[in-house]
Coordinates of C-alpha atoms in Angstrom, one line a residue:
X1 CA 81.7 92.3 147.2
X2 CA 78.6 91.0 149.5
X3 CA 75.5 93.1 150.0
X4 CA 75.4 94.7 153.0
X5 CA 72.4 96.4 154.3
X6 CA 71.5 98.4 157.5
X7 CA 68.6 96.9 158.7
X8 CA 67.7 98.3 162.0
X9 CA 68.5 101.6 164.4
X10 CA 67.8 102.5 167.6
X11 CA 69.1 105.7 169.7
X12 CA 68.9 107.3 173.3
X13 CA 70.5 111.2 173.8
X14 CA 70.0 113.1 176.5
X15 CA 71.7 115.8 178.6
X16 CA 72.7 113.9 181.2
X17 CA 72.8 110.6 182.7
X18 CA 72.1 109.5 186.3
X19 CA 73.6 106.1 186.0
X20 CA 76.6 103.5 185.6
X21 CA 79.1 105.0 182.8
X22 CA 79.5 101.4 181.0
X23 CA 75.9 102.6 180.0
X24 CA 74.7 99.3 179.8
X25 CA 70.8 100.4 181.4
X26 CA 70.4 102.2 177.8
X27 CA 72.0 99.0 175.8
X28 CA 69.3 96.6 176.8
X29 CA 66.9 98.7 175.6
X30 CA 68.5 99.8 172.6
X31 CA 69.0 95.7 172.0
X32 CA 65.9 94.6 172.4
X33 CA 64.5 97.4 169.9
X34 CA 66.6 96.5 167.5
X35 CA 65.6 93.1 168.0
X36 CA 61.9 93.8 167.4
X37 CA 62.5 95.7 164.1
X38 CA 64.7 92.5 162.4
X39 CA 62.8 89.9 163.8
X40 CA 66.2 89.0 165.1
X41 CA 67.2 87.2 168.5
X42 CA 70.6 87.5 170.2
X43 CA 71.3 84.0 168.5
X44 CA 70.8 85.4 165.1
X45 CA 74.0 88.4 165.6
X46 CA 77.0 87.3 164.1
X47 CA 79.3 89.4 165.2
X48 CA 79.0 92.4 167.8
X49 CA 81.0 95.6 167.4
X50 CA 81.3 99.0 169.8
X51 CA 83.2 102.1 170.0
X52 CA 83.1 104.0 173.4
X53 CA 86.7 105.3 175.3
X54 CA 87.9 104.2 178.6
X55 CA 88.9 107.3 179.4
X56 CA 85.6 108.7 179.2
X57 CA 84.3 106.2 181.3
X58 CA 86.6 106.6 183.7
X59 CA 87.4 102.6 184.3
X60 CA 89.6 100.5 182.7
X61 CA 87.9 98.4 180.2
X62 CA 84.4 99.6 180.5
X63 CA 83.9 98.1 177.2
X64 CA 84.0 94.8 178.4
X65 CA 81.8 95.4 181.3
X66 CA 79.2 96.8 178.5
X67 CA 79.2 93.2 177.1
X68 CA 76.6 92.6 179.8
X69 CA 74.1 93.9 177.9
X70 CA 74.4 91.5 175.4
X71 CA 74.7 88.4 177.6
X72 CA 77.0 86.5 179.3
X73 CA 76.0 83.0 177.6
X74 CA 76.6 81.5 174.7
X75 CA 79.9 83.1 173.8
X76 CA 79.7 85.6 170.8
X77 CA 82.5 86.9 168.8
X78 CA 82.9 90.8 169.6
X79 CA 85.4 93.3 169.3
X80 CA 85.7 97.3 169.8
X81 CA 87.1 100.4 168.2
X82 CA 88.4 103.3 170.9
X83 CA 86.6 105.6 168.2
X84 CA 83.2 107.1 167.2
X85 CA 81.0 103.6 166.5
X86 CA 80.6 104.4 163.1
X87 CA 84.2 103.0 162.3
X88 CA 83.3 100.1 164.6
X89 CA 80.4 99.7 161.7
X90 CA 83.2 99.9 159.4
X91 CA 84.8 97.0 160.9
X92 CA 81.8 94.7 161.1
X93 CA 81.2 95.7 157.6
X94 CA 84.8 94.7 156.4
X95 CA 83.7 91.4 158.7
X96 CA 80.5 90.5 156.9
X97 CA 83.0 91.2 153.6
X98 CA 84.9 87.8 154.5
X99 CA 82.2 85.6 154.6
X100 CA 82.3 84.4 157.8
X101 CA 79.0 85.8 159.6
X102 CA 75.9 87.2 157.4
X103 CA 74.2 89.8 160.2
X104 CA 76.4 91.9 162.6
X105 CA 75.0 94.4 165.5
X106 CA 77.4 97.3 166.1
X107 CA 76.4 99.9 169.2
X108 CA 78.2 102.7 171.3
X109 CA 78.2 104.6 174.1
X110 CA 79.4 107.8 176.0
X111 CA 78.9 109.6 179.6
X112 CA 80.0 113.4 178.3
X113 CA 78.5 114.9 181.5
X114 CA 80.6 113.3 183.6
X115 CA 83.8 115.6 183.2
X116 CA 84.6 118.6 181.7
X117 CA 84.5 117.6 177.9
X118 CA 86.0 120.0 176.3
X119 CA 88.9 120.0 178.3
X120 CA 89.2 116.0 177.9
X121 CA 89.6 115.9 174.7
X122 CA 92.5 118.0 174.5
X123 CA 94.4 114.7 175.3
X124 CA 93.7 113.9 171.8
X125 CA 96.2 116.6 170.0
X126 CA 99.7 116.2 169.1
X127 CA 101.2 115.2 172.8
X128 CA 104.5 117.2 172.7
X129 CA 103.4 120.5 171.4
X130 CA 99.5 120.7 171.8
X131 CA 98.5 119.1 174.6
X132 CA 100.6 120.6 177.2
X133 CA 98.8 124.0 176.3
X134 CA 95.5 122.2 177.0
X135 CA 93.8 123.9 174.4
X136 CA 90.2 122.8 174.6
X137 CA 87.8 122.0 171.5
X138 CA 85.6 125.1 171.6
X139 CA 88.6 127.7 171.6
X140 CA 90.4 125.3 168.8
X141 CA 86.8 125.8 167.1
X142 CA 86.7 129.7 167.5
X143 CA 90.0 129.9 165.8
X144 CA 89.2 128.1 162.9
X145 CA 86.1 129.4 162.2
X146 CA 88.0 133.2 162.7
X147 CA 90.0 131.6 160.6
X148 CA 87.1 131.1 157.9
X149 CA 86.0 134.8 158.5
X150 CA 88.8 136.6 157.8
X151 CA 89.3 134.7 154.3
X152 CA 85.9 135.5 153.0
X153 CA 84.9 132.1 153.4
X154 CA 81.8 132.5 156.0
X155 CA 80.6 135.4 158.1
X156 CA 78.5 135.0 161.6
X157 CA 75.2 134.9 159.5
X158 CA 76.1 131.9 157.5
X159 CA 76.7 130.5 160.6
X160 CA 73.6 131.2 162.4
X161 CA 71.7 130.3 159.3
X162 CA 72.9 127.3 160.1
X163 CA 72.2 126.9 163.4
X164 CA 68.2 128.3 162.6
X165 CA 67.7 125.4 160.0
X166 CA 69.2 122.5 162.3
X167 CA 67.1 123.5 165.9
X168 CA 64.4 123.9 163.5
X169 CA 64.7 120.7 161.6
X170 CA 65.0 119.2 165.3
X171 CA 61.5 119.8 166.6
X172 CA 60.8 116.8 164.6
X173 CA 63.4 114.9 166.5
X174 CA 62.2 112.8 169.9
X175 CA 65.6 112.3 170.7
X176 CA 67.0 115.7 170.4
X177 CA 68.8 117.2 173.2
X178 CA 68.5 120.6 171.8
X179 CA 65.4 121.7 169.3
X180 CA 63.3 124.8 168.6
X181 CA 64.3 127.2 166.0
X182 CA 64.5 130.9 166.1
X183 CA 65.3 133.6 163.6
X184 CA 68.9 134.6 162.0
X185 CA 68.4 137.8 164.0
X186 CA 67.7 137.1 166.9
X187 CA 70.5 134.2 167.2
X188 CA 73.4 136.8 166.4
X189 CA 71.8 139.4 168.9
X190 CA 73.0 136.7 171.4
X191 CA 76.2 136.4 173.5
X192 CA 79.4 135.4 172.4
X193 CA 80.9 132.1 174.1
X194 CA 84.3 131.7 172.0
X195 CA 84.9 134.4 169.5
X196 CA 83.5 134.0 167.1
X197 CA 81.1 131.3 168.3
X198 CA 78.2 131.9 170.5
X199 CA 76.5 128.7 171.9
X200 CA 74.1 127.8 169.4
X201 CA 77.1 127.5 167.5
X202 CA 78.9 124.9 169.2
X203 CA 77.0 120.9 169.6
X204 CA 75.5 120.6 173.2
X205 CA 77.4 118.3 175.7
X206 CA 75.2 115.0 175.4
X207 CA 75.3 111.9 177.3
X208 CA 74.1 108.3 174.9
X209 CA 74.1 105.1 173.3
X210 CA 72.9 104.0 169.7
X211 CA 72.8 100.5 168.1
X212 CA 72.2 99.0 164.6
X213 CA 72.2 96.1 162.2
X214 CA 74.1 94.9 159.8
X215 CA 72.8 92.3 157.3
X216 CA 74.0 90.4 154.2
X217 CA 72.3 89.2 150.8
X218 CA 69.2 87.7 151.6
X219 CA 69.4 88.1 155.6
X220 CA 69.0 91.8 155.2
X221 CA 65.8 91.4 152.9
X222 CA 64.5 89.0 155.4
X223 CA 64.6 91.1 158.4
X224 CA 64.1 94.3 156.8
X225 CA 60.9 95.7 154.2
X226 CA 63.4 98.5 152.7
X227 CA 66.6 97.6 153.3
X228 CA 69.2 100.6 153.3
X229 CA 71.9 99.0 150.8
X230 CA 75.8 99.8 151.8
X231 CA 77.2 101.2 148.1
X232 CA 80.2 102.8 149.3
X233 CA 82.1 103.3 152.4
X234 CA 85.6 104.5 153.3
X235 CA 87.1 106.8 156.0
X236 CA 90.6 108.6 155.5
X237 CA 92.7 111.0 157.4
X238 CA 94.5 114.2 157.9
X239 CA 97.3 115.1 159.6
X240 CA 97.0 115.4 163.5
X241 CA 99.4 118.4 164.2
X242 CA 97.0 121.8 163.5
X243 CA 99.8 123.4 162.1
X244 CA 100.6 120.9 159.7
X245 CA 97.4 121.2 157.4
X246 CA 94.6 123.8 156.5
X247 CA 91.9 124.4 158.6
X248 CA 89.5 126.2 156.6
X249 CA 88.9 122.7 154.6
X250 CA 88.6 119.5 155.2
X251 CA 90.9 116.8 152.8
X252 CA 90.1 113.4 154.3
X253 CA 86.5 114.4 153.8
X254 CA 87.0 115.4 149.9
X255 CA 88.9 111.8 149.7
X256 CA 86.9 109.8 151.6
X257 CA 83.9 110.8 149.5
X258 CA 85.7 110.6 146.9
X259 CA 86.1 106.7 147.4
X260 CA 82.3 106.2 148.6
X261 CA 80.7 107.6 145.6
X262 CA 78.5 110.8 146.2
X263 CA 76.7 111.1 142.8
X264 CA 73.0 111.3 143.2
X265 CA 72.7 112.0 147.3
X266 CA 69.6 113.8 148.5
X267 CA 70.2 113.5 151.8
X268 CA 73.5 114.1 153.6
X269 CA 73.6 113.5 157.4
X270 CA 76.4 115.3 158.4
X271 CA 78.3 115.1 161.6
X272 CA 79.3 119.0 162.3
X273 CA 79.8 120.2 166.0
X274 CA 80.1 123.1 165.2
X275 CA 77.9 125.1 162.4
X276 CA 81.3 126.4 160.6
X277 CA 82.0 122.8 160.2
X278 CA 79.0 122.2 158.4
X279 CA 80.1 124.9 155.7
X280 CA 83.7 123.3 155.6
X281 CA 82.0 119.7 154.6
X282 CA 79.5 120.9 152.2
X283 CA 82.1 122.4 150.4
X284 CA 84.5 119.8 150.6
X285 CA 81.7 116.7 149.7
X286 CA 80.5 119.0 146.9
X287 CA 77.1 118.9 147.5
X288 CA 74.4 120.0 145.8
X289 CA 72.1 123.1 146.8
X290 CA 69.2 120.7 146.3
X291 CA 70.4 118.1 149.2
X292 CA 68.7 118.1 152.4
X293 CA 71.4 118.8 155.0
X294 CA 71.0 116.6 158.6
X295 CA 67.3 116.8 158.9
X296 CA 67.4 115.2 162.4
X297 CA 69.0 118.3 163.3
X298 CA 72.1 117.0 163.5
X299 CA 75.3 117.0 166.1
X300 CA 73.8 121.0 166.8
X301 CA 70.8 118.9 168.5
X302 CA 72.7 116.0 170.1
X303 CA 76.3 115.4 170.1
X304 CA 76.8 111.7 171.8
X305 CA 80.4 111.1 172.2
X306 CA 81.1 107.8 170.3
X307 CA 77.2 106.9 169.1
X308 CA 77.0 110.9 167.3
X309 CA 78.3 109.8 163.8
X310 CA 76.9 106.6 163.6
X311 CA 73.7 108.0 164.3
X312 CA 74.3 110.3 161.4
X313 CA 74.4 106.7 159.5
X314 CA 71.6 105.5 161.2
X315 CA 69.7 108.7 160.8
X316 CA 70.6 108.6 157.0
X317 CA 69.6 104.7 156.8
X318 CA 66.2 105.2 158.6
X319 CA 65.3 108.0 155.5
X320 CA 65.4 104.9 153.6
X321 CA 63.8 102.6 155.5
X322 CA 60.6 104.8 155.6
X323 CA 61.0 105.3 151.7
X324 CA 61.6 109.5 152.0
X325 CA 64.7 108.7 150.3
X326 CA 66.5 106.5 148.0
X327 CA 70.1 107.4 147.8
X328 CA 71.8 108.8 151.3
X329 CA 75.2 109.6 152.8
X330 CA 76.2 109.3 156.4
X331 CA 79.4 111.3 157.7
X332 CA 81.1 110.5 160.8
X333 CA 84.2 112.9 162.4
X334 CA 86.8 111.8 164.5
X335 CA 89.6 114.0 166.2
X336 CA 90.4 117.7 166.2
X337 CA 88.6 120.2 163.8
X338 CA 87.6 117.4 161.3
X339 CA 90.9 115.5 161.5
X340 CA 89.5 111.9 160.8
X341 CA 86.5 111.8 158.4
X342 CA 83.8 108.6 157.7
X343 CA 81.3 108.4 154.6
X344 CA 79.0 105.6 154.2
X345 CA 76.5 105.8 151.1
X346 CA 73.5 103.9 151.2
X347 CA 70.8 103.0 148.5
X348 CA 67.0 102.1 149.1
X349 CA 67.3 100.6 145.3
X350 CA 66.2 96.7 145.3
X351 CA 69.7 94.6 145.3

């Protein structure tokens, strides 16, 4: 196996976003400051990867049209996931594996603001038996964390603890689209939004793009002072029909760490929309009281669609890069209450 290395990371998250949907007046940016950090110039990319939906965008093939941000001449090999980006950094990984390109740049996008999102992405459950009831994400969310509740798993506390540590931890956060902690108190003496989730609860609609590099051997120690070493990887899934598995865990998430290796983590970037969720994947990655959970704050500050779990990678990565941290996870989520589940484990040590 080569050694793969993130060497670079560069985000934009806001509420909302007055502009074109393919995004690509945030890509440029996010290019060329990616660009800056490596040392790197457009020729140097080997490969370029996205993940971003169609259907989000509203257009057909609004991936393509976000291809102007890299540049219309000389050709360059690209290709795109429908998913979250981080499995489009998945691919470019499994791409730098072959041999045939050292350095790969893999980005993302998504206008949230522009519909009604959680109604949207009830197109994503079982088509026959799910769909046509249109249950949206933040009701499907209330009944599993009722679900948690009423088996002794969590209570409304645990969950606002939760919430506390994450707006807190964002302050620190230029990028976060919600921040500013309060106490356990006075966040359950708030409203209730879907029983048994009040809004602090639930990750803020957010507009966004992110971007990073990929690099191999000695490309990556080249472009990058620290380089934040790719040790293990994998991704795995559950079933898609609710019905069919157990809500109050998470399997693909136990498996998929499982494969990647989780021994010796200290920090775990974790990519929970919902502060219930956060319970179901410490418990399911076996984590240690001792590891710092999402210090950026997390999807509860900024919850991208498509760019939100690879910047959970790229938050994780940049922990090395500054030398706070030597051994890191980044988790990426996919689908309906944690269907789809990402790890990537990096390591600051010398390779």
């Amino acid at each position: 196996m080569r050694n793969v290395a993130v060497v670079g990371f560069a985000q934009r998250q806001m509420a909302e976003f007055d502009g074109s949907p393919t995004m690509v007046e945030l890509l440029v940016p996010l290019f060329a400051e990616l660009y800056e950090q490596t040392g790197f110039t457009r020729k140097d990319i080997g490969f370029w990867c996205s993940g971003s939906s169609d259907y989000l965008a509203g257009r057909s093939f609004s991936f393509v049209s976000a291809v102007d941000a890299i540049g219309a001449l000389p050709p360059v090999a690209e290709s795109h996931v429908e998913m979250d980006a981080a499995w489009a950094l998945y691919e470019a990984w499994v791409k730098i594996q072959t041999g045939e390109i050292d350095t790969a740049l893999v980005y993302g996008f998504g206008k949230s603001s522009a519909g009604v999102l959680r109604r949207t992405l009830a197109l994503q459950l079982d088509p026959y038996t799910m769909t046509p009831l249109w249950p949206d994400t933040v009701s499907l969310a209330g009944l599993q964390a009722r679900l948690g509740i009423e088996a002794g798993l969590w209570d409304e506390a645990t969950m606002a603890a939760v919430a506390q540590r994450s707006l807190t931890d964002a302050q620190d956060n230029p990028h976060a689209v919600r921040r500013g902690g309060s106490s356990v108190e006075e966040l359950l003496a708030r409203p209730m939004y879907a029983d048994p989730l009040r809004k602090h609860d639930c990750a803020p609609v957010t507009d966004g793009a992110s971007a990073l590099v990929l690099a191999a051997d000695d490309r990556a120690r080249e472009s990058c002072e620290r380089p934040a070493w790719i040790g293990g990887i994998a991704h795995n899934v559950d079933p898609l029909h609710l019905g069919a598995r157990e809500l109050t865990s998470s399997p693909s998430s136990r498996r998929a760490g499982d494969a990647a290796g989780l021994d010796g983590i200290e920090i775990a970037e974790l990519h929970a929309p919902f502060t219930h969720q956060e319970l179901v994947l410490r418990e399911s990655f076996g984590l240690r009281a001792d590891v710092r959970i999402s210090p950026s704050g997390g999807a509860l500050a900024g919850n991208p669609m498509f760019t939100a779990g690879l910047n959970r990678i790229g938050e994780a990565a940049s922990r090395i890069h500054s030398g706070e941290a030597t051994r890191v996870m980044g988790h990426a989520t996919s689908g309906p209450l944690l269907q789809q589940n990402l790890v990537c484990v990096m390591d600051g040590a010398t390779k």
